[in-house]
């Protein structure tokens, strides 16, 4: 029997496996401050980047269902791994049974759409987690839109731990930041645009700029996802109508509330009120 949700209006849901999605949320709230948001971090089961497609899909679907239960008419998967490994299956196979009047969107498509105007050489680099690189989601999305662009990716397994351990601005981060950038440019020295395909990476932006040659553009996702969401709500008035607008933001975590508060302050530079929930 279809799993139908009867709530009519509610906040925009924003989901991530951990804390990186807070960089997306921050830009969305900056552009759309009048809307209500509900952020859910599956911090107890992070990281998703090293998990299989099946597990990421299962965990992401659980989160989407929970956000639907809590009244969200629209959920943003503010996680590149979830967008790469679960979004399409949820959109095509699960939404008809959950509630076909609701929507789930990801972060890869809006980022890919920004590439065309950014690159002159038509050589683009992707720095992301191992899971996102292995999924080849960025090359596939970019090729659909811009068949002439060559895409080269490199996994950066040490960058997320650096951010989550608050070492992103330390001297110790230099080696790993420089290592992956050099590896990417050794694969293709014509790259003129680099996409940071993980929502944690904007916290490393100063280091990344320091070790990236002049003339190479660096794209972070937050502002492009925010712009895309604003355009989506403008074009889909039936969804926009169901998104409540009180300027509020709720935070949920599957881990320790205190741990979430501490880490969230690194990403948002503000104190947040959090409650703990379970998934699955």
PDB file of C-alpha atoms in Angstrom:
ATOM      1  CA  UNK A   1       0.000   0.000   0.000  1.00  0.00           C
ATOM      2  CA  UNK A   2       1.443   3.419  -0.870  1.00  0.00           C
ATOM      3  CA  UNK A   3       3.090   5.291   1.996  1.00  0.00           C
ATOM      4  CA  UNK A   4       1.188   8.573   1.869  1.00  0.00           C
ATOM      5  CA  UNK A   5       1.895  11.621   4.001  1.00  0.00           C
ATOM      6  CA  UNK A   6      -1.017  13.886   4.843  1.00  0.00           C
ATOM      7  CA  UNK A   7       0.781  17.011   6.013  1.00  0.00           C
ATOM      8  CA  UNK A   8       0.012  19.989   3.769  1.00  0.00           C
ATOM      9  CA  UNK A   9       2.703  22.599   4.443  1.00  0.00           C
ATOM     10  CA  UNK A  10       6.079  22.576   6.160  1.00  0.00           C
ATOM     11  CA  UNK A  11       9.774  23.490   6.070  1.00  0.00           C
ATOM     12  CA  UNK A  12      12.243  22.689   3.298  1.00  0.00           C
ATOM     13  CA  UNK A  13      14.222  19.628   4.342  1.00  0.00           C
ATOM     14  CA  UNK A  14      17.997  19.618   3.913  1.00  0.00           C
ATOM     15  CA  UNK A  15      19.768  16.272   4.379  1.00  0.00           C
ATOM     16  CA  UNK A  16      23.415  15.294   4.644  1.00  0.00           C
ATOM     17  CA  UNK A  17      25.280  12.321   6.020  1.00  0.00           C
ATOM     18  CA  UNK A  18      27.209  14.680   8.264  1.00  0.00           C
ATOM     19  CA  UNK A  19      28.066  18.347   8.627  1.00  0.00           C
ATOM     20  CA  UNK A  20      29.148  19.348   5.118  1.00  0.00           C
ATOM     21  CA  UNK A  21      25.594  20.050   4.016  1.00  0.00           C
ATOM     22  CA  UNK A  22      25.609  22.948   6.447  1.00  0.00           C
ATOM     23  CA  UNK A  23      27.685  24.861   3.861  1.00  0.00           C
ATOM     24  CA  UNK A  24      24.808  24.370   1.410  1.00  0.00           C
ATOM     25  CA  UNK A  25      22.208  25.308   4.015  1.00  0.00           C
ATOM     26  CA  UNK A  26      24.142  28.462   4.877  1.00  0.00           C
ATOM     27  CA  UNK A  27      24.024  29.726   1.266  1.00  0.00           C
ATOM     28  CA  UNK A  28      20.364  28.743   0.822  1.00  0.00           C
ATOM     29  CA  UNK A  29      19.354  30.591   3.990  1.00  0.00           C
ATOM     30  CA  UNK A  30      21.342  33.615   2.846  1.00  0.00           C
ATOM     31  CA  UNK A  31      19.429  33.736  -0.443  1.00  0.00           C
ATOM     32  CA  UNK A  32      16.032  32.604   0.889  1.00  0.00           C
ATOM     33  CA  UNK A  33      15.924  33.869   4.500  1.00  0.00           C
ATOM     34  CA  UNK A  34      12.139  34.003   4.647  1.00  0.00           C
ATOM     35  CA  UNK A  35      11.726  30.215   4.312  1.00  0.00           C
ATOM     36  CA  UNK A  36      11.642  27.624   7.099  1.00  0.00           C
ATOM     37  CA  UNK A  37      14.254  24.846   6.979  1.00  0.00           C
ATOM     38  CA  UNK A  38      14.836  21.525   8.700  1.00  0.00           C
ATOM     39  CA  UNK A  39      18.392  20.156   8.570  1.00  0.00           C
ATOM     40  CA  UNK A  40      18.969  16.464   9.234  1.00  0.00           C
ATOM     41  CA  UNK A  41      22.489  15.101   9.663  1.00  0.00           C
ATOM     42  CA  UNK A  42      22.951  11.320   9.816  1.00  0.00           C
ATOM     43  CA  UNK A  43      26.057  11.906  11.896  1.00  0.00           C
ATOM     44  CA  UNK A  44      25.905   8.510  13.609  1.00  0.00           C
ATOM     45  CA  UNK A  45      26.478   6.722  10.284  1.00  0.00           C
ATOM     46  CA  UNK A  46      28.764   9.169   8.507  1.00  0.00           C
ATOM     47  CA  UNK A  47      30.753   9.000   6.262  1.00  0.00           C
ATOM     48  CA  UNK A  48      28.693   7.836   3.306  1.00  0.00           C
ATOM     49  CA  UNK A  49      31.523   8.323   0.815  1.00  0.00           C
ATOM     50  CA  UNK A  50      33.081   4.898   1.447  1.00  0.00           C
ATOM     51  CA  UNK A  51      29.804   2.955   1.559  1.00  0.00           C
ATOM     52  CA  UNK A  52      28.193   0.923  -1.230  1.00  0.00           C
ATOM     53  CA  UNK A  53      25.457   2.242  -3.518  1.00  0.00           C
ATOM     54  CA  UNK A  54      22.932  -0.043  -1.786  1.00  0.00           C
ATOM     55  CA  UNK A  55      23.720   1.185   1.724  1.00  0.00           C
ATOM     56  CA  UNK A  56      23.786   4.877   0.732  1.00  0.00           C
ATOM     57  CA  UNK A  57      20.443   4.449  -1.012  1.00  0.00           C
ATOM     58  CA  UNK A  58      18.910   2.710   2.024  1.00  0.00           C
ATOM     59  CA  UNK A  59      20.173   5.337   4.495  1.00  0.00           C
ATOM     60  CA  UNK A  60      19.172   8.257   2.271  1.00  0.00           C
ATOM     61  CA  UNK A  61      15.685   6.871   1.704  1.00  0.00           C
ATOM     62  CA  UNK A  62      15.231   6.514   5.476  1.00  0.00           C
ATOM     63  CA  UNK A  63      16.165  10.174   5.909  1.00  0.00           C
ATOM     64  CA  UNK A  64      13.830  11.347   3.138  1.00  0.00           C
ATOM     65  CA  UNK A  65      10.935   9.395   4.646  1.00  0.00           C
ATOM     66  CA  UNK A  66      11.617  10.909   8.064  1.00  0.00           C
ATOM     67  CA  UNK A  67      11.708  14.445   6.681  1.00  0.00           C
ATOM     68  CA  UNK A  68       8.456  13.768   4.825  1.00  0.00           C
ATOM     69  CA  UNK A  69       6.935  12.517   8.083  1.00  0.00           C
ATOM     70  CA  UNK A  70       8.022  15.759   9.723  1.00  0.00           C
ATOM     71  CA  UNK A  71       6.122  17.746   7.110  1.00  0.00           C
ATOM     72  CA  UNK A  72       8.729  18.710   4.501  1.00  0.00           C
ATOM     73  CA  UNK A  73       7.177  19.090   1.026  1.00  0.00           C
ATOM     74  CA  UNK A  74      10.638  19.374  -0.545  1.00  0.00           C
ATOM     75  CA  UNK A  75      13.934  17.730   0.446  1.00  0.00           C
ATOM     76  CA  UNK A  76      17.387  18.789  -0.764  1.00  0.00           C
ATOM     77  CA  UNK A  77      20.056  16.084  -0.657  1.00  0.00           C
ATOM     78  CA  UNK A  78      22.892  18.437   0.339  1.00  0.00           C
ATOM     79  CA  UNK A  79      25.342  15.563   0.033  1.00  0.00           C
ATOM     80  CA  UNK A  80      27.217  14.684  -3.127  1.00  0.00           C
ATOM     81  CA  UNK A  81      27.406  10.978  -2.263  1.00  0.00           C
ATOM     82  CA  UNK A  82      23.663  10.734  -1.599  1.00  0.00           C
ATOM     83  CA  UNK A  83      22.949  12.756  -4.755  1.00  0.00           C
ATOM     84  CA  UNK A  84      25.226  10.458  -6.757  1.00  0.00           C
ATOM     85  CA  UNK A  85      24.114   7.115  -5.360  1.00  0.00           C
ATOM     86  CA  UNK A  86      20.491   7.548  -4.259  1.00  0.00           C
ATOM     87  CA  UNK A  87      18.744  10.551  -5.822  1.00  0.00           C
ATOM     88  CA  UNK A  88      17.672   9.033  -9.128  1.00  0.00           C
ATOM     89  CA  UNK A  89      16.309   5.835  -7.543  1.00  0.00           C
ATOM     90  CA  UNK A  90      14.323   7.820  -4.985  1.00  0.00           C
ATOM     91  CA  UNK A  91      12.923  10.173  -7.621  1.00  0.00           C
ATOM     92  CA  UNK A  92      11.972   7.441 -10.079  1.00  0.00           C
ATOM     93  CA  UNK A  93      11.095   4.448  -7.893  1.00  0.00           C
ATOM     94  CA  UNK A  94      10.102   5.659  -4.426  1.00  0.00           C
ATOM     95  CA  UNK A  95       8.352   9.021  -4.755  1.00  0.00           C
ATOM     96  CA  UNK A  96       5.297   7.537  -6.524  1.00  0.00           C
ATOM     97  CA  UNK A  97       4.740   5.352  -3.437  1.00  0.00           C
ATOM     98  CA  UNK A  98       5.807   7.849  -0.770  1.00  0.00           C
ATOM     99  CA  UNK A  99       3.977  10.967  -1.973  1.00  0.00           C
ATOM    100  CA  UNK A 100       4.183  11.979  -5.609  1.00  0.00           C
ATOM    101  CA  UNK A 101       3.248  15.569  -4.759  1.00  0.00           C
ATOM    102  CA  UNK A 102       6.565  16.066  -2.924  1.00  0.00           C
ATOM    103  CA  UNK A 103      10.003  16.513  -4.418  1.00  0.00           C
ATOM    104  CA  UNK A 104      13.595  15.453  -3.734  1.00  0.00           C
ATOM    105  CA  UNK A 105      16.450  17.383  -5.372  1.00  0.00           C
ATOM    106  CA  UNK A 106      20.240  17.002  -5.329  1.00  0.00           C
ATOM    107  CA  UNK A 107      23.362  19.136  -5.574  1.00  0.00           C
ATOM    108  CA  UNK A 108      25.192  17.654  -8.563  1.00  0.00           C
ATOM    109  CA  UNK A 109      22.915  18.881 -11.365  1.00  0.00           C
ATOM    110  CA  UNK A 110      22.928  22.568 -10.262  1.00  0.00           C
ATOM    111  CA  UNK A 111      26.707  22.437  -9.976  1.00  0.00           C
ATOM    112  CA  UNK A 112      27.093  20.813 -13.395  1.00  0.00           C
ATOM    113  CA  UNK A 113      24.880  23.488 -14.954  1.00  0.00           C
ATOM    114  CA  UNK A 114      27.316  26.183 -13.812  1.00  0.00           C
ATOM    115  CA  UNK A 115      30.283  24.626 -15.610  1.00  0.00           C
ATOM    116  CA  UNK A 116      29.509  25.775 -19.155  1.00  0.00           C
ATOM    117  CA  UNK A 117      30.070  29.469 -18.496  1.00  0.00           C
ATOM    118  CA  UNK A 118      32.992  28.894 -16.118  1.00  0.00           C
ATOM    119  CA  UNK A 119      35.465  27.088 -18.362  1.00  0.00           C
ATOM    120  CA  UNK A 120      37.225  28.522 -21.413  1.00  0.00           C
ATOM    121  CA  UNK A 121      39.636  25.644 -22.084  1.00  0.00           C
ATOM    122  CA  UNK A 122      36.744  23.116 -21.784  1.00  0.00           C
ATOM    123  CA  UNK A 123      38.883  21.067 -19.383  1.00  0.00           C
ATOM    124  CA  UNK A 124      37.350  20.699 -15.922  1.00  0.00           C
ATOM    125  CA  UNK A 125      38.610  19.009 -12.759  1.00  0.00           C
ATOM    126  CA  UNK A 126      36.543  17.447  -9.962  1.00  0.00           C
ATOM    127  CA  UNK A 127      37.860  17.071  -6.416  1.00  0.00           C
ATOM    128  CA  UNK A 128      35.495  14.930  -4.330  1.00  0.00           C
ATOM    129  CA  UNK A 129      35.150  11.881  -2.068  1.00  0.00           C
ATOM    130  CA  UNK A 130      36.015   8.415  -3.336  1.00  0.00           C
ATOM    131  CA  UNK A 131      32.322   7.505  -3.585  1.00  0.00           C
ATOM    132  CA  UNK A 132      31.441  10.525  -5.708  1.00  0.00           C
ATOM    133  CA  UNK A 133      34.427  10.024  -8.005  1.00  0.00           C
ATOM    134  CA  UNK A 134      33.691   6.304  -8.454  1.00  0.00           C
ATOM    135  CA  UNK A 135      30.041   7.035  -9.247  1.00  0.00           C
ATOM    136  CA  UNK A 136      31.133   9.199 -12.226  1.00  0.00           C
ATOM    137  CA  UNK A 137      28.048  11.331 -11.579  1.00  0.00           C
ATOM    138  CA  UNK A 138      29.816  14.600 -12.374  1.00  0.00           C
ATOM    139  CA  UNK A 139      31.241  13.473 -15.731  1.00  0.00           C
ATOM    140  CA  UNK A 140      27.845  12.034 -16.697  1.00  0.00           C
ATOM    141  CA  UNK A 141      25.883  15.158 -15.746  1.00  0.00           C
ATOM    142  CA  UNK A 142      28.394  17.522 -17.350  1.00  0.00           C
ATOM    143  CA  UNK A 143      28.527  15.453 -20.570  1.00  0.00           C
ATOM    144  CA  UNK A 144      24.726  15.597 -20.858  1.00  0.00           C
ATOM    145  CA  UNK A 145      24.844  19.385 -20.783  1.00  0.00           C
ATOM    146  CA  UNK A 146      28.226  20.074 -22.396  1.00  0.00           C
ATOM    147  CA  UNK A 147      29.461  17.150 -24.537  1.00  0.00           C
ATOM    148  CA  UNK A 148      32.605  19.075 -25.523  1.00  0.00           C
ATOM    149  CA  UNK A 149      33.973  19.360 -21.978  1.00  0.00           C
ATOM    150  CA  UNK A 150      36.652  16.953 -20.759  1.00  0.00           C
ATOM    151  CA  UNK A 151      36.177  16.028 -17.079  1.00  0.00           C
ATOM    152  CA  UNK A 152      38.945  14.645 -14.852  1.00  0.00           C
ATOM    153  CA  UNK A 153      38.371  13.610 -11.246  1.00  0.00           C
ATOM    154  CA  UNK A 154      40.556  12.900  -8.224  1.00  0.00           C
ATOM    155  CA  UNK A 155      39.414  11.530  -4.864  1.00  0.00           C
ATOM    156  CA  UNK A 156      40.533  13.413  -1.744  1.00  0.00           C
ATOM    157  CA  UNK A 157      40.029  10.955   1.132  1.00  0.00           C
ATOM    158  CA  UNK A 158      41.878  13.059   3.716  1.00  0.00           C
ATOM    159  CA  UNK A 159      39.998  16.332   3.240  1.00  0.00           C
ATOM    160  CA  UNK A 160      36.800  15.462   5.131  1.00  0.00           C
ATOM    161  CA  UNK A 161      38.699  14.232   8.231  1.00  0.00           C
ATOM    162  CA  UNK A 162      40.752  17.440   8.187  1.00  0.00           C
ATOM    163  CA  UNK A 163      37.579  19.529   8.224  1.00  0.00           C
ATOM    164  CA  UNK A 164      35.680  17.471  10.788  1.00  0.00           C
ATOM    165  CA  UNK A 165      38.663  17.480  13.147  1.00  0.00           C
ATOM    166  CA  UNK A 166      38.949  21.264  12.820  1.00  0.00           C
ATOM    167  CA  UNK A 167      42.371  20.968  11.162  1.00  0.00           C
ATOM    168  CA  UNK A 168      41.348  22.632   7.894  1.00  0.00           C
ATOM    169  CA  UNK A 169      43.377  25.765   8.625  1.00  0.00           C
ATOM    170  CA  UNK A 170      46.394  24.028  10.151  1.00  0.00           C
ATOM    171  CA  UNK A 171      49.890  23.673   8.697  1.00  0.00           C
ATOM    172  CA  UNK A 172      49.295  19.911   8.659  1.00  0.00           C
ATOM    173  CA  UNK A 173      46.561  20.335   6.061  1.00  0.00           C
ATOM    174  CA  UNK A 174      48.988  21.807   3.527  1.00  0.00           C
ATOM    175  CA  UNK A 175      50.482  18.473   2.453  1.00  0.00           C
ATOM    176  CA  UNK A 176      47.145  16.828   1.640  1.00  0.00           C
ATOM    177  CA  UNK A 177      45.635  19.873  -0.043  1.00  0.00           C
ATOM    178  CA  UNK A 178      48.672  20.308  -2.272  1.00  0.00           C
ATOM    179  CA  UNK A 179      48.892  16.545  -2.959  1.00  0.00           C
ATOM    180  CA  UNK A 180      45.422  16.162  -4.496  1.00  0.00           C
ATOM    181  CA  UNK A 181      45.537  19.405  -6.480  1.00  0.00           C
ATOM    182  CA  UNK A 182      48.886  18.402  -7.976  1.00  0.00           C
ATOM    183  CA  UNK A 183      47.559  14.935  -8.767  1.00  0.00           C
ATOM    184  CA  UNK A 184      44.597  16.449 -10.617  1.00  0.00           C
ATOM    185  CA  UNK A 185      46.711  18.889 -12.655  1.00  0.00           C
ATOM    186  CA  UNK A 186      49.205  16.137 -13.503  1.00  0.00           C
ATOM    187  CA  UNK A 187      46.318  14.188 -15.060  1.00  0.00           C
ATOM    188  CA  UNK A 188      45.267  17.172 -17.178  1.00  0.00           C
ATOM    189  CA  UNK A 189      47.367  20.343 -17.276  1.00  0.00           C
ATOM    190  CA  UNK A 190      44.759  22.142 -19.400  1.00  0.00           C
ATOM    191  CA  UNK A 191      42.214  22.325 -16.570  1.00  0.00           C
ATOM    192  CA  UNK A 192      41.035  25.903 -16.016  1.00  0.00           C
ATOM    193  CA  UNK A 193      38.110  25.162 -13.667  1.00  0.00           C
ATOM    194  CA  UNK A 194      38.011  22.977 -10.557  1.00  0.00           C
ATOM    195  CA  UNK A 195      34.748  21.890  -8.937  1.00  0.00           C
ATOM    196  CA  UNK A 196      34.802  21.145  -5.214  1.00  0.00           C
ATOM    197  CA  UNK A 197      32.426  18.179  -5.318  1.00  0.00           C
ATOM    198  CA  UNK A 198      32.050  17.750  -1.582  1.00  0.00           C
ATOM    199  CA  UNK A 199      30.205  20.081   0.754  1.00  0.00           C
ATOM    200  CA  UNK A 200      33.001  19.961   3.350  1.00  0.00           C
ATOM    201  CA  UNK A 201      35.588  21.396   0.994  1.00  0.00           C
ATOM    202  CA  UNK A 202      34.590  25.085   1.156  1.00  0.00           C
ATOM    203  CA  UNK A 203      36.158  25.171   4.623  1.00  0.00           C
ATOM    204  CA  UNK A 204      39.480  24.366   2.931  1.00  0.00           C
ATOM    205  CA  UNK A 205      39.014  27.094   0.314  1.00  0.00           C
ATOM    206  CA  UNK A 206      41.871  29.318   1.527  1.00  0.00           C
ATOM    207  CA  UNK A 207      44.324  26.406   1.393  1.00  0.00           C
ATOM    208  CA  UNK A 208      42.959  25.245  -1.961  1.00  0.00           C
ATOM    209  CA  UNK A 209      43.410  28.707  -3.462  1.00  0.00           C
ATOM    210  CA  UNK A 210      46.920  28.903  -2.040  1.00  0.00           C
ATOM    211  CA  UNK A 211      48.024  25.729  -3.823  1.00  0.00           C
ATOM    212  CA  UNK A 212      46.037  26.177  -7.049  1.00  0.00           C
ATOM    213  CA  UNK A 213      47.830  28.030  -9.875  1.00  0.00           C
ATOM    214  CA  UNK A 214      46.581  31.509 -10.749  1.00  0.00           C
ATOM    215  CA  UNK A 215      44.022  31.580 -13.521  1.00  0.00           C
ATOM    216  CA  UNK A 216      42.187  28.416 -12.448  1.00  0.00           C
ATOM    217  CA  UNK A 217      38.631  29.054 -11.293  1.00  0.00           C
ATOM    218  CA  UNK A 218      37.411  27.188  -8.201  1.00  0.00           C
ATOM    219  CA  UNK A 219      33.695  26.417  -7.955  1.00  0.00           C
ATOM    220  CA  UNK A 220      32.027  25.773  -4.605  1.00  0.00           C
ATOM    221  CA  UNK A 221      28.505  24.423  -4.639  1.00  0.00           C
ATOM    222  CA  UNK A 222      26.534  26.450  -2.119  1.00  0.00           C
ATOM    223  CA  UNK A 223      25.657  29.534  -4.142  1.00  0.00           C
ATOM    224  CA  UNK A 224      24.818  27.522  -7.283  1.00  0.00           C
ATOM    225  CA  UNK A 225      22.523  25.180  -5.358  1.00  0.00           C
ATOM    226  CA  UNK A 226      20.870  28.172  -3.666  1.00  0.00           C
ATOM    227  CA  UNK A 227      20.326  29.938  -7.011  1.00  0.00           C
ATOM    228  CA  UNK A 228      18.941  26.748  -8.521  1.00  0.00           C
ATOM    229  CA  UNK A 229      16.533  26.248  -5.611  1.00  0.00           C
ATOM    230  CA  UNK A 230      15.289  29.832  -5.867  1.00  0.00           C
ATOM    231  CA  UNK A 231      14.635  29.320  -9.585  1.00  0.00           C
ATOM    232  CA  UNK A 232      12.962  25.951  -8.924  1.00  0.00           C
ATOM    233  CA  UNK A 233      10.551  27.449  -6.380  1.00  0.00           C
ATOM    234  CA  UNK A 234       9.747  30.265  -8.802  1.00  0.00           C
ATOM    235  CA  UNK A 235       8.922  27.763 -11.547  1.00  0.00           C
ATOM    236  CA  UNK A 236       7.038  25.305  -9.319  1.00  0.00           C
ATOM    237  CA  UNK A 237       4.473  27.395  -7.508  1.00  0.00           C
ATOM    238  CA  UNK A 238       2.651  24.310  -6.224  1.00  0.00           C
ATOM    239  CA  UNK A 239       5.755  23.330  -4.218  1.00  0.00           C
ATOM    240  CA  UNK A 240       6.574  26.907  -3.212  1.00  0.00           C
ATOM    241  CA  UNK A 241       3.058  27.316  -1.789  1.00  0.00           C
ATOM    242  CA  UNK A 242       3.631  24.332   0.503  1.00  0.00           C
ATOM    243  CA  UNK A 243       6.936  25.651   1.898  1.00  0.00           C
ATOM    244  CA  UNK A 244       6.296  27.596   5.090  1.00  0.00           C
ATOM    245  CA  UNK A 245       7.894  30.998   5.448  1.00  0.00           C
ATOM    246  CA  UNK A 246       8.675  31.977   9.017  1.00  0.00           C
ATOM    247  CA  UNK A 247      12.448  32.377   8.775  1.00  0.00           C
ATOM    248  CA  UNK A 248      13.052  29.457  11.165  1.00  0.00           C
ATOM    249  CA  UNK A 249      15.598  26.637  11.032  1.00  0.00           C
ATOM    250  CA  UNK A 250      15.491  23.361  12.955  1.00  0.00           C
ATOM    251  CA  UNK A 251      18.444  20.981  13.326  1.00  0.00           C
ATOM    252  CA  UNK A 252      18.229  17.213  13.787  1.00  0.00           C
ATOM    253  CA  UNK A 253      21.038  14.689  14.270  1.00  0.00           C
ATOM    254  CA  UNK A 254      21.298  10.926  14.665  1.00  0.00           C
ATOM    255  CA  UNK A 255      24.351  11.428  16.879  1.00  0.00           C
ATOM    256  CA  UNK A 256      25.132  13.326  20.080  1.00  0.00           C
ATOM    257  CA  UNK A 257      23.402  16.700  20.326  1.00  0.00           C
ATOM    258  CA  UNK A 258      26.421  18.260  22.010  1.00  0.00           C
ATOM    259  CA  UNK A 259      28.792  16.932  19.360  1.00  0.00           C
ATOM    260  CA  UNK A 260      26.545  18.313  16.614  1.00  0.00           C
ATOM    261  CA  UNK A 261      26.404  21.741  18.269  1.00  0.00           C
ATOM    262  CA  UNK A 262      30.192  21.857  18.532  1.00  0.00           C
ATOM    263  CA  UNK A 263      30.794  20.836  14.913  1.00  0.00           C
ATOM    264  CA  UNK A 264      27.951  22.929  13.505  1.00  0.00           C
ATOM    265  CA  UNK A 265      29.531  26.042  14.961  1.00  0.00           C
ATOM    266  CA  UNK A 266      32.588  25.420  12.741  1.00  0.00           C
ATOM    267  CA  UNK A 267      30.415  25.441   9.616  1.00  0.00           C
ATOM    268  CA  UNK A 268      27.824  28.074  10.524  1.00  0.00           C
ATOM    269  CA  UNK A 269      29.616  30.297  13.063  1.00  0.00           C
ATOM    270  CA  UNK A 270      26.485  30.370  15.199  1.00  0.00           C
ATOM    271  CA  UNK A 271      24.981  28.481  18.123  1.00  0.00           C
ATOM    272  CA  UNK A 272      22.173  26.150  17.099  1.00  0.00           C
ATOM    273  CA  UNK A 273      19.373  24.308  18.890  1.00  0.00           C
ATOM    274  CA  UNK A 274      19.471  20.609  18.047  1.00  0.00           C
ATOM    275  CA  UNK A 275      17.460  17.494  18.824  1.00  0.00           C
ATOM    276  CA  UNK A 276      18.392  13.860  18.376  1.00  0.00           C
ATOM    277  CA  UNK A 277      16.382  11.396  16.281  1.00  0.00           C
ATOM    278  CA  UNK A 278      16.801   7.837  15.002  1.00  0.00           C
ATOM    279  CA  UNK A 279      16.574   6.522  11.444  1.00  0.00           C
ATOM    280  CA  UNK A 280      15.823   3.036  10.206  1.00  0.00           C
TER     281      UNK A 280
END
